[in-house]
Short mmCIF file of C-alpha atoms and ligand atoms in Angstrom, two decimals:
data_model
loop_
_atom_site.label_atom_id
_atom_site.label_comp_id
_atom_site.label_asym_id
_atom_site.label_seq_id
_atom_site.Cartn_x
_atom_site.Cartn_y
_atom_site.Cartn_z
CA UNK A 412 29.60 -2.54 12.21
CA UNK A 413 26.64 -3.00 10.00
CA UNK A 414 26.09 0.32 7.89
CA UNK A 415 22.34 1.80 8.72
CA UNK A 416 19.40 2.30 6.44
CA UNK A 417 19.49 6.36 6.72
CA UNK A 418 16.38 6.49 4.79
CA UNK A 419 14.31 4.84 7.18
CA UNK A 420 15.41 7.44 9.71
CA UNK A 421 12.95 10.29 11.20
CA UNK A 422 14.79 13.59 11.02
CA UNK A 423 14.57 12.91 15.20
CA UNK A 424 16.60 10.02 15.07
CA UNK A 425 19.17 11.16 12.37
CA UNK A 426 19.41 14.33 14.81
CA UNK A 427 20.26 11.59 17.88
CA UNK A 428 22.35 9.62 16.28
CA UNK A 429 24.75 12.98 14.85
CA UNK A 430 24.73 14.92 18.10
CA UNK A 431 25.81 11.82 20.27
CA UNK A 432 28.32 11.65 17.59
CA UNK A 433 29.84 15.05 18.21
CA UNK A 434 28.14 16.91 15.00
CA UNK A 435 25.63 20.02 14.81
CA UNK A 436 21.86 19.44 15.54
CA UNK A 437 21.25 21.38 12.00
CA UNK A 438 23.41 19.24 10.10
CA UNK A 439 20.53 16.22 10.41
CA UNK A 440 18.19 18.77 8.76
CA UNK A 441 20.35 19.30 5.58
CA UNK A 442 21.06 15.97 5.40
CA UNK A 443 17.27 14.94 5.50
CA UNK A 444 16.27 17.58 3.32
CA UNK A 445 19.31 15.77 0.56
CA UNK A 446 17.53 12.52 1.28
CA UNK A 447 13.68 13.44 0.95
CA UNK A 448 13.54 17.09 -0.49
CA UNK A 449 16.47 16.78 -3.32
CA UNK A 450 16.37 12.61 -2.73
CA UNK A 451 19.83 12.27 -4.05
CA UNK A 452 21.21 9.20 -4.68
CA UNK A 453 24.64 9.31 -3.37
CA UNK A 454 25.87 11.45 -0.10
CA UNK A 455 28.56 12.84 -2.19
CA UNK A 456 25.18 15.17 -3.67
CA UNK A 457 25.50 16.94 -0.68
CA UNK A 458 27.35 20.10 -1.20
CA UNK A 459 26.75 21.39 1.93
CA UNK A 460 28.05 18.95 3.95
CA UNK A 461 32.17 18.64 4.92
CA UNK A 462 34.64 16.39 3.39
CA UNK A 463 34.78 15.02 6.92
CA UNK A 464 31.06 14.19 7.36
CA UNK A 465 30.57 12.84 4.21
CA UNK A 466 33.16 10.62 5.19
CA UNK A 467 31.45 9.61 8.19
CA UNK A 468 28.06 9.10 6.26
CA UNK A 469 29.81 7.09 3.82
CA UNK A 470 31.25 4.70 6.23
CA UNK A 471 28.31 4.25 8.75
CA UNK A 472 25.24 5.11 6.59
CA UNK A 473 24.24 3.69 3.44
CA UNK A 474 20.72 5.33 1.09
CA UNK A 475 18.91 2.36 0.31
CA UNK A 476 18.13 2.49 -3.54
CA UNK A 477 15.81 0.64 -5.91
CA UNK A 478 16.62 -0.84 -9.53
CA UNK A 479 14.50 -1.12 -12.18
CA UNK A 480 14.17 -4.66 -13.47
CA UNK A 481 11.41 -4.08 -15.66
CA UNK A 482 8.67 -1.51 -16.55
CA UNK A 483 5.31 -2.08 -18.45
CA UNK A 484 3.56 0.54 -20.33
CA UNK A 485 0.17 -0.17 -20.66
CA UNK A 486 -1.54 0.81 -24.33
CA UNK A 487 -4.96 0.76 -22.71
CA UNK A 488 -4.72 3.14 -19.42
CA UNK A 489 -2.46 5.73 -18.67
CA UNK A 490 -0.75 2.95 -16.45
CA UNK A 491 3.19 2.38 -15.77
CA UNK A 492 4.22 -0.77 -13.57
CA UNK A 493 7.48 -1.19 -12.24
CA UNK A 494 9.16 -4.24 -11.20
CA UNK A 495 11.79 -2.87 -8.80
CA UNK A 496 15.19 -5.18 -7.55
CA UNK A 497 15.72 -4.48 -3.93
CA UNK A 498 18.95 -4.43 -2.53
CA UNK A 499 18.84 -7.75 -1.05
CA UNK A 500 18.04 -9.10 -4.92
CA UNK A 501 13.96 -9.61 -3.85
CA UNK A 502 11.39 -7.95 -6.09
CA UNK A 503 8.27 -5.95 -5.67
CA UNK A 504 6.04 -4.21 -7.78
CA UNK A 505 4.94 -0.54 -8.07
CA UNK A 506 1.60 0.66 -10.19
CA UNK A 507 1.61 4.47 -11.84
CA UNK A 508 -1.98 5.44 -12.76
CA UNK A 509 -2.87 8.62 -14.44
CA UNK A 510 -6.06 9.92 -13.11
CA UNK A 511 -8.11 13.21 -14.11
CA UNK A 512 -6.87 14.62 -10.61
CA UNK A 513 -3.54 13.64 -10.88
CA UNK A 514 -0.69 11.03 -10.62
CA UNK A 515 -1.71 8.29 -8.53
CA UNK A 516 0.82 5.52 -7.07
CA UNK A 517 0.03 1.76 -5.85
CA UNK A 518 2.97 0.48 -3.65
CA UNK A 519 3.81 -2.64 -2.23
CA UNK A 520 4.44 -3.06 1.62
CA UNK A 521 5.87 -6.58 1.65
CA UNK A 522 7.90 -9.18 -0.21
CA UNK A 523 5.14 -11.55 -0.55
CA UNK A 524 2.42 -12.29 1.91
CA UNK A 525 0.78 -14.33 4.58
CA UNK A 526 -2.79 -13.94 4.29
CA UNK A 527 -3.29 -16.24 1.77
CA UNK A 528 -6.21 -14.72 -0.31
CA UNK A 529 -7.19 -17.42 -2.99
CA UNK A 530 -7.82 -14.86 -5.67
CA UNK A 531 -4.16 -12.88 -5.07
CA UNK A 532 -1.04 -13.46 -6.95
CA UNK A 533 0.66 -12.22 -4.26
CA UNK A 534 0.54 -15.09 -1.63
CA UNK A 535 0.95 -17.55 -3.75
CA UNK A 536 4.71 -18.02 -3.33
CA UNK A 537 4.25 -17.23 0.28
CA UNK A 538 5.64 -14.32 2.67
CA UNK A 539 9.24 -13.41 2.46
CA UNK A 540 9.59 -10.44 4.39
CA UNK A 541 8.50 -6.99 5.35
CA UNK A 542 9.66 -3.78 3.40
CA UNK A 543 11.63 -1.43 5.29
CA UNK A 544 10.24 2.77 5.73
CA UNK A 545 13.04 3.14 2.72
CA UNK A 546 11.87 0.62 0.41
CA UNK A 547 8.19 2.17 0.78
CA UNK A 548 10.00 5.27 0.22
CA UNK A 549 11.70 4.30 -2.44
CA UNK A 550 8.99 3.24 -4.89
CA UNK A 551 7.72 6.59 -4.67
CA UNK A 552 11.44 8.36 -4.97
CA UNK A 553 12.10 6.55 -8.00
CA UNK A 554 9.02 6.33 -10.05
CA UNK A 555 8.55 10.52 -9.79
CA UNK A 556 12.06 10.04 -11.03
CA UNK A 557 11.91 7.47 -13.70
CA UNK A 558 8.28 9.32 -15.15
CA UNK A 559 8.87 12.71 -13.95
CA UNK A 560 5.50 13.13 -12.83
CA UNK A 561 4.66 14.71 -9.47
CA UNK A 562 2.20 11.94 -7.51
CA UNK A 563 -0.28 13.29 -5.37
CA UNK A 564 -2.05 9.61 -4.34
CA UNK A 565 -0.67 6.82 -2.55
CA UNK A 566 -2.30 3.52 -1.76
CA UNK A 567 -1.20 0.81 -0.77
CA UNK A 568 -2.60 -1.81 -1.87
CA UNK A 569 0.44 -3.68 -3.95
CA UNK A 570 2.29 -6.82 -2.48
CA UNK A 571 1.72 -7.55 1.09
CA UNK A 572 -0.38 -7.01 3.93
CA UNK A 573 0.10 -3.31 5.19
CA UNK A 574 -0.99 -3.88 8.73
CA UNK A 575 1.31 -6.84 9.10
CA UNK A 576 3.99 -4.73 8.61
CA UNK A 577 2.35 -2.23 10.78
CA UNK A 578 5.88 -0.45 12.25
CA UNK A 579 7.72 0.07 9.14
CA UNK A 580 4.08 1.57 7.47
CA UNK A 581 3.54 3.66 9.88
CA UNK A 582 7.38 4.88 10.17
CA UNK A 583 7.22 5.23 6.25
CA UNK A 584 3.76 7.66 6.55
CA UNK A 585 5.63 9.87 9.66
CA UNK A 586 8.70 10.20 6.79
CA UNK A 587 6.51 10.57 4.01
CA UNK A 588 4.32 13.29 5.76
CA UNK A 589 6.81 15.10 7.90
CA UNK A 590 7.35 18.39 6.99
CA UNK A 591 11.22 18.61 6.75
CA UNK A 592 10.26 16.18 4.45
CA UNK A 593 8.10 15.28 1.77
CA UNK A 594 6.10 17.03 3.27
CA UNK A 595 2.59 14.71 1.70
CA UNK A 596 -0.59 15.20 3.51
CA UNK A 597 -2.02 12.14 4.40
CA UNK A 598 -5.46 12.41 3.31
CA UNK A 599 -4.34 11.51 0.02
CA UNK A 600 -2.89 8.08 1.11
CA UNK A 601 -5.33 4.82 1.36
CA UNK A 602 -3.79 2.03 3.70
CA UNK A 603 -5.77 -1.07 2.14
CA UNK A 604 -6.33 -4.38 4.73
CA UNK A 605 -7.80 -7.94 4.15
CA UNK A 606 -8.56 -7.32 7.95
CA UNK A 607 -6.61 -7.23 10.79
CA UNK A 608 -8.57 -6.42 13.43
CA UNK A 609 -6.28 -5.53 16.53
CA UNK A 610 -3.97 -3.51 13.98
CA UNK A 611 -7.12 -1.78 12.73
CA UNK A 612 -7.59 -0.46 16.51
CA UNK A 613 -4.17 -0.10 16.81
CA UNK A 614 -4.35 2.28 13.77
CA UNK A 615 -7.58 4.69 14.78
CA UNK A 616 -6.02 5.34 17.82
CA UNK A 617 -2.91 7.43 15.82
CA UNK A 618 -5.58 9.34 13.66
CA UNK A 619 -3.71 9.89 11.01
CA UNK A 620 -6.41 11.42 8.55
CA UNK A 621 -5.59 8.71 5.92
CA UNK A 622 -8.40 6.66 4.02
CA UNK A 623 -8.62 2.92 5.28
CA UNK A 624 -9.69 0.40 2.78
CA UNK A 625 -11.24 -3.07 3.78
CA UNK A 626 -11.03 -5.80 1.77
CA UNK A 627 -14.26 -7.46 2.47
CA UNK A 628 -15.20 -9.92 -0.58
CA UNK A 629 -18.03 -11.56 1.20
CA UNK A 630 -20.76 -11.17 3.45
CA UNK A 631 -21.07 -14.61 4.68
CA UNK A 632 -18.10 -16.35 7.26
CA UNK A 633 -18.33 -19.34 5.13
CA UNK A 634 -17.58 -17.92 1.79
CA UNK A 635 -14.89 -15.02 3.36
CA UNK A 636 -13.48 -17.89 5.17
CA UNK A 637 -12.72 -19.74 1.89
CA UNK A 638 -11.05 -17.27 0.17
CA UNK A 639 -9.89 -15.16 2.57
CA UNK A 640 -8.30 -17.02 5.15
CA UNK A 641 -7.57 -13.94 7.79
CA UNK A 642 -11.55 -14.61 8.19
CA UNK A 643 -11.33 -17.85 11.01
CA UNK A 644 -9.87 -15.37 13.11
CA UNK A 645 -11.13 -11.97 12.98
CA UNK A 646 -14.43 -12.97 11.11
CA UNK A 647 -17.25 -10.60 9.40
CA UNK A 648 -18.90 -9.29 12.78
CA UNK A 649 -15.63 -8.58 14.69
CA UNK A 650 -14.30 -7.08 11.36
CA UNK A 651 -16.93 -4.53 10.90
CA UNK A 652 -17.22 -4.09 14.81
CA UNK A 653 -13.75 -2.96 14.24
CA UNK A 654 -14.88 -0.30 11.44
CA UNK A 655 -17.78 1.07 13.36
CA UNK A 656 -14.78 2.05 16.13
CA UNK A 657 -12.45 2.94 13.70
CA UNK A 658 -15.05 5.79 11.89
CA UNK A 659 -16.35 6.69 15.35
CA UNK A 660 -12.58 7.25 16.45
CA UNK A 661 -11.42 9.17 13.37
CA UNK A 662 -14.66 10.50 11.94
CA UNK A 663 -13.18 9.40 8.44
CA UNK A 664 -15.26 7.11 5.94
CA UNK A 665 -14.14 3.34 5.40
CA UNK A 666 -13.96 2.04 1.85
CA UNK A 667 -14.56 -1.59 1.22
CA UNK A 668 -13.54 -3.55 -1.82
CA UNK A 669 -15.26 -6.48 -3.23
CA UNK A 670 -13.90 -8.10 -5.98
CA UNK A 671 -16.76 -9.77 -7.70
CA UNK A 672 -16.31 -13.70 -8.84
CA UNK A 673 -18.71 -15.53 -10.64
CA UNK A 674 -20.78 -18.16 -8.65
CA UNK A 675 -18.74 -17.30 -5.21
CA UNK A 676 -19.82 -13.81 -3.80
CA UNK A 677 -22.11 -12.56 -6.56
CA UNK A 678 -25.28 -14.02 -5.83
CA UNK A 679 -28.18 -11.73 -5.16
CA UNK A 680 -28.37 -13.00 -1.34
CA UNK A 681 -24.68 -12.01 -0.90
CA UNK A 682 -25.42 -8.59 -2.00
CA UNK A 683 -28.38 -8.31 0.55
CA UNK A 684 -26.12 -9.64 3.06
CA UNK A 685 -24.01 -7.02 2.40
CA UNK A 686 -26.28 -4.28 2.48
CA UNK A 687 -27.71 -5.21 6.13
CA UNK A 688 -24.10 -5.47 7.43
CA UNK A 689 -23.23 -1.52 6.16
CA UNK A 690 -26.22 -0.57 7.03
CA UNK A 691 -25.92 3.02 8.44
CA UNK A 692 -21.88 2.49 8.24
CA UNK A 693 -20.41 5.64 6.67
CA UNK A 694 -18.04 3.82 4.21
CA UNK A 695 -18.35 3.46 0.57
CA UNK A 696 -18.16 0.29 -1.68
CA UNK A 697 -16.52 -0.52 -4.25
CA UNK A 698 -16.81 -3.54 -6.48
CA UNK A 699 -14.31 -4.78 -8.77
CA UNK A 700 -14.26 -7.56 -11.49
CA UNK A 701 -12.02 -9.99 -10.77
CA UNK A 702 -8.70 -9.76 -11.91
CA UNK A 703 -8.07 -12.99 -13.76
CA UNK A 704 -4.85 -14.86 -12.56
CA UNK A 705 -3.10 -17.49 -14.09
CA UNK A 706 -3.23 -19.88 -11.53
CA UNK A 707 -7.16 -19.84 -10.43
CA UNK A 708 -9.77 -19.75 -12.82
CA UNK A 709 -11.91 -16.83 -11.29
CA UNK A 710 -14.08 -15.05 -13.50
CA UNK A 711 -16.35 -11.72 -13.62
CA UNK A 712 -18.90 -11.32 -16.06
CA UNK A 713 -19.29 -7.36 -15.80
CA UNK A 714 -23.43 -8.59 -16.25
CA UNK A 715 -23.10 -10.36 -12.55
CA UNK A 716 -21.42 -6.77 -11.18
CA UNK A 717 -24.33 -4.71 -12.44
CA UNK A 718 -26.46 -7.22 -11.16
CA UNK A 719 -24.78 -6.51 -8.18
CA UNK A 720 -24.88 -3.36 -7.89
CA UNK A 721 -28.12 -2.83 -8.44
CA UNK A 722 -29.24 -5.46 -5.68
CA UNK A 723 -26.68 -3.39 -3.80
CA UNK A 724 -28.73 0.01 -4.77
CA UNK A 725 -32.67 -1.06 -4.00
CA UNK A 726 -31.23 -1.69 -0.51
CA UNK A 727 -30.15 1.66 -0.26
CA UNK A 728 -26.31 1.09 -0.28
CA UNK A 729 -24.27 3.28 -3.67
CA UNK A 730 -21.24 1.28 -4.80
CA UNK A 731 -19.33 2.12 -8.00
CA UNK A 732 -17.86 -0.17 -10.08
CA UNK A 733 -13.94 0.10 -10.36
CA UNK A 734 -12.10 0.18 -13.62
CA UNK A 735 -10.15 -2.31 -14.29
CA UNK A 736 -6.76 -0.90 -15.06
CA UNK A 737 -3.65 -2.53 -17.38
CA UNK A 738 -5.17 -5.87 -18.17
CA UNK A 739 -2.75 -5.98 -21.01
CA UNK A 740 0.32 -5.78 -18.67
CA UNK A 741 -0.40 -7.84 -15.74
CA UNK A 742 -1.76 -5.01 -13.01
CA UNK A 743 -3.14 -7.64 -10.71
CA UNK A 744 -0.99 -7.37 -7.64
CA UNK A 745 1.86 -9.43 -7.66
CA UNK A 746 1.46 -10.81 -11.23
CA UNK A 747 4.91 -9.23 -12.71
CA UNK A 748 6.72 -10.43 -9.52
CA UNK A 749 5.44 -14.37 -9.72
CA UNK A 750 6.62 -13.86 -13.62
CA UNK A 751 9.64 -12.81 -12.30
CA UNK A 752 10.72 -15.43 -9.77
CA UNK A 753 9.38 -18.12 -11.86
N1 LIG B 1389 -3.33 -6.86 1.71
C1 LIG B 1389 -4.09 -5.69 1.48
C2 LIG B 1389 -3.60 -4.82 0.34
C3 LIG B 1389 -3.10 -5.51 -0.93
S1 LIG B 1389 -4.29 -6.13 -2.04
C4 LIG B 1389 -5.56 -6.02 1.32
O1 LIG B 1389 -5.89 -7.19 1.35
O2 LIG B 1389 -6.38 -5.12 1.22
C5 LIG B 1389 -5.13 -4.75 -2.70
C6 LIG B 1389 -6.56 -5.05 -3.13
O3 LIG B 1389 -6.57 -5.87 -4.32
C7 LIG B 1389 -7.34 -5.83 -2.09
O4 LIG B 1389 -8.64 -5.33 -2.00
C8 LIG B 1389 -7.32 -7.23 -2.66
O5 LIG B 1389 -8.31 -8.01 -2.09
C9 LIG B 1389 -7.48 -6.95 -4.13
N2 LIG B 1389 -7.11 -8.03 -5.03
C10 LIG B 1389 -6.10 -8.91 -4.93
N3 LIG B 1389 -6.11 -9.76 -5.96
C11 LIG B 1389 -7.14 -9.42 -6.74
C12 LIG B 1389 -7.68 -9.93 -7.95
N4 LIG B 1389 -7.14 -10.98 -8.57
N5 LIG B 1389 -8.79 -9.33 -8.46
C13 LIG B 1389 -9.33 -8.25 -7.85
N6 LIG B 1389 -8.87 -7.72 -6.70
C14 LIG B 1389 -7.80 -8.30 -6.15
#
């Protein structure tokens, strides 16, 4: 019998699983709380569990742990990435940020990805597969470890396509925010998408109180569908159709991100574009240089993202500009990892 991933359990699950195995309801609860309260590393941390059931966790459990491969300190930002080794030898990245209001984590929700984004280094190697609830758990586990900072922000926006791996994200956020748990409200988590329209539906309906993020990049089909593929089948209108529902349904503001490149989206028509599709939206933009990669040659004069901005502004729509954080040690998602497996 194949041992099970115990982190990727709800407490409701671990509690099936025991009692239809002849143990105490409660006994799930201690357990989680070892797991996601202490987050030990080994079920031998347990004190309060038997000799016997420890036994019995050892041979049909295992907890699914992370390795450090690398870690970059940046000597610009208060920044810490992590390249972490997953069980199965695959690698993802994980982004520490220092803000004023606290420790803020970027964490990846795939191996790879599909979506193909021309400006990501994440799909360039392709898709390899979808992170489990404990791997997502995981990069948070180990990098309050590893710093010993408390993190009170989660996005995710590192490798991967969140609402392609919609199941194991939303499984992770019910562990993450249960309160046996971890116990983490999920207004501070952002679930970033390139736009996935049916899973963006699928989403408002739960209401989970977190921040969505759209990755827009364009405001005409021709140019999104260029670089963002994901655009010749849920394009611009159905895309922010899908938003209006989604803040009607939740009452919670979108955030869209546009990464400004140089003589592709950053003419002053695009940005009027853009201000007639948000019109009235209640979201919030936010424009980002590029983040050069090695294998495009994107650029962002921070000149062409005022400019932006500003056309942005006289049609009544406030963006701010985002900081770009760690160029010295390869930030852009998925950078570290194509180093890696290079
Ligand atoms: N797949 C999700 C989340 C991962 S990407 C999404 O598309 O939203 C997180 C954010 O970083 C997205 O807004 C993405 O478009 C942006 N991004 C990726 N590569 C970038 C680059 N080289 N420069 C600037 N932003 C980039």
């Amino acid at each position: 019998m194949d041992k099970r991933d115990i982190l990727s359990l709800s407490l409701a699950e671990l509690e099936e699983i025991l009692v239809s195995s002849g143990e105490k309801k409660f006994r799930a609860r201690q357990i989680y709380e070892w797991l996601h309260i202490k987050k030990v590393e080994s079920f031998d941390e347990m004190t309060n569990i038997s000799a016997t059931l420890l036994t019995k966790l050892n041979e049909e459990f295992y907890i699914n742990l992370l390795n450090i491969s690398r870690k970059l300190e940046s000597t610009v930002d208060n920044i810490v990435k992590y390249l972490y080794r997953l069980s199965d030898g695959n690698y993802i990245e994980t982004v520490l940020m220092e803000y004023n209001h606290g420790m803020s984590i970027c964490i990846s929700t795939q191996v790879g990805c599909k979506m193909g984004c021309t400006f990501c280094a994440s799909t360039i190697a392709g898709f390899v597969r979808n992170l489990e609830p404990s791997e997502m758990l995981q990069q948070i586990y180990s990098t309050e470890k590893d710093s010993g900072k408390k993190i009170s922000n989660i996005v995710l926006m590192g490798i991967g396509e969140p609402l392609d791996n919609f199941d194991n994200v939303i499984k992770f956020l019910q562990i993450l925010s249960s309160k046996e748990g971890s116990n983490m409200s999920l207004r501070h988590v952002t679930v970033s998408t390139c736009g996935l329209v049916p899973k963006i539906d699928k989403l408002s309906d739960l209401r989970l109180g977190l921040t969505l993020s759209v990755s827009l990049h364009a405001s005409n089909n021709k140019t999104r569908s260029e670089i963002m593929p994901v655009n010749r089948t849920y394009n611009i209108e159905e895309l922010i159709a899908a938003c209006r529902r989604y803040i009607k349904k939740t009452g919670r503001r979108i955030t869209f991100e546009y990464a400004v490149i140089d003589d592709v989206n950053s003419s002053n028509e695009e940005a009027f574009r853009l201000a007639e599709l948000l019109r009235g939206l209640n979201c919030h933009v936010n424009l980002i240089p590029v983040n050069a990669i090695k294998e495009r040659n994107y650029t962002s004069l921070i000149k062409n993202v005022h400019n932006f901005q500003n056309n942005l502004k006289n049609k009544g729509i406030n963006a701010t500009i985002r900081r770009t954080l760690g160029s010295d040690i390869n930030a852009a998602c998925g950078q570290l990892r194509r180093d890696e497996i290079k």
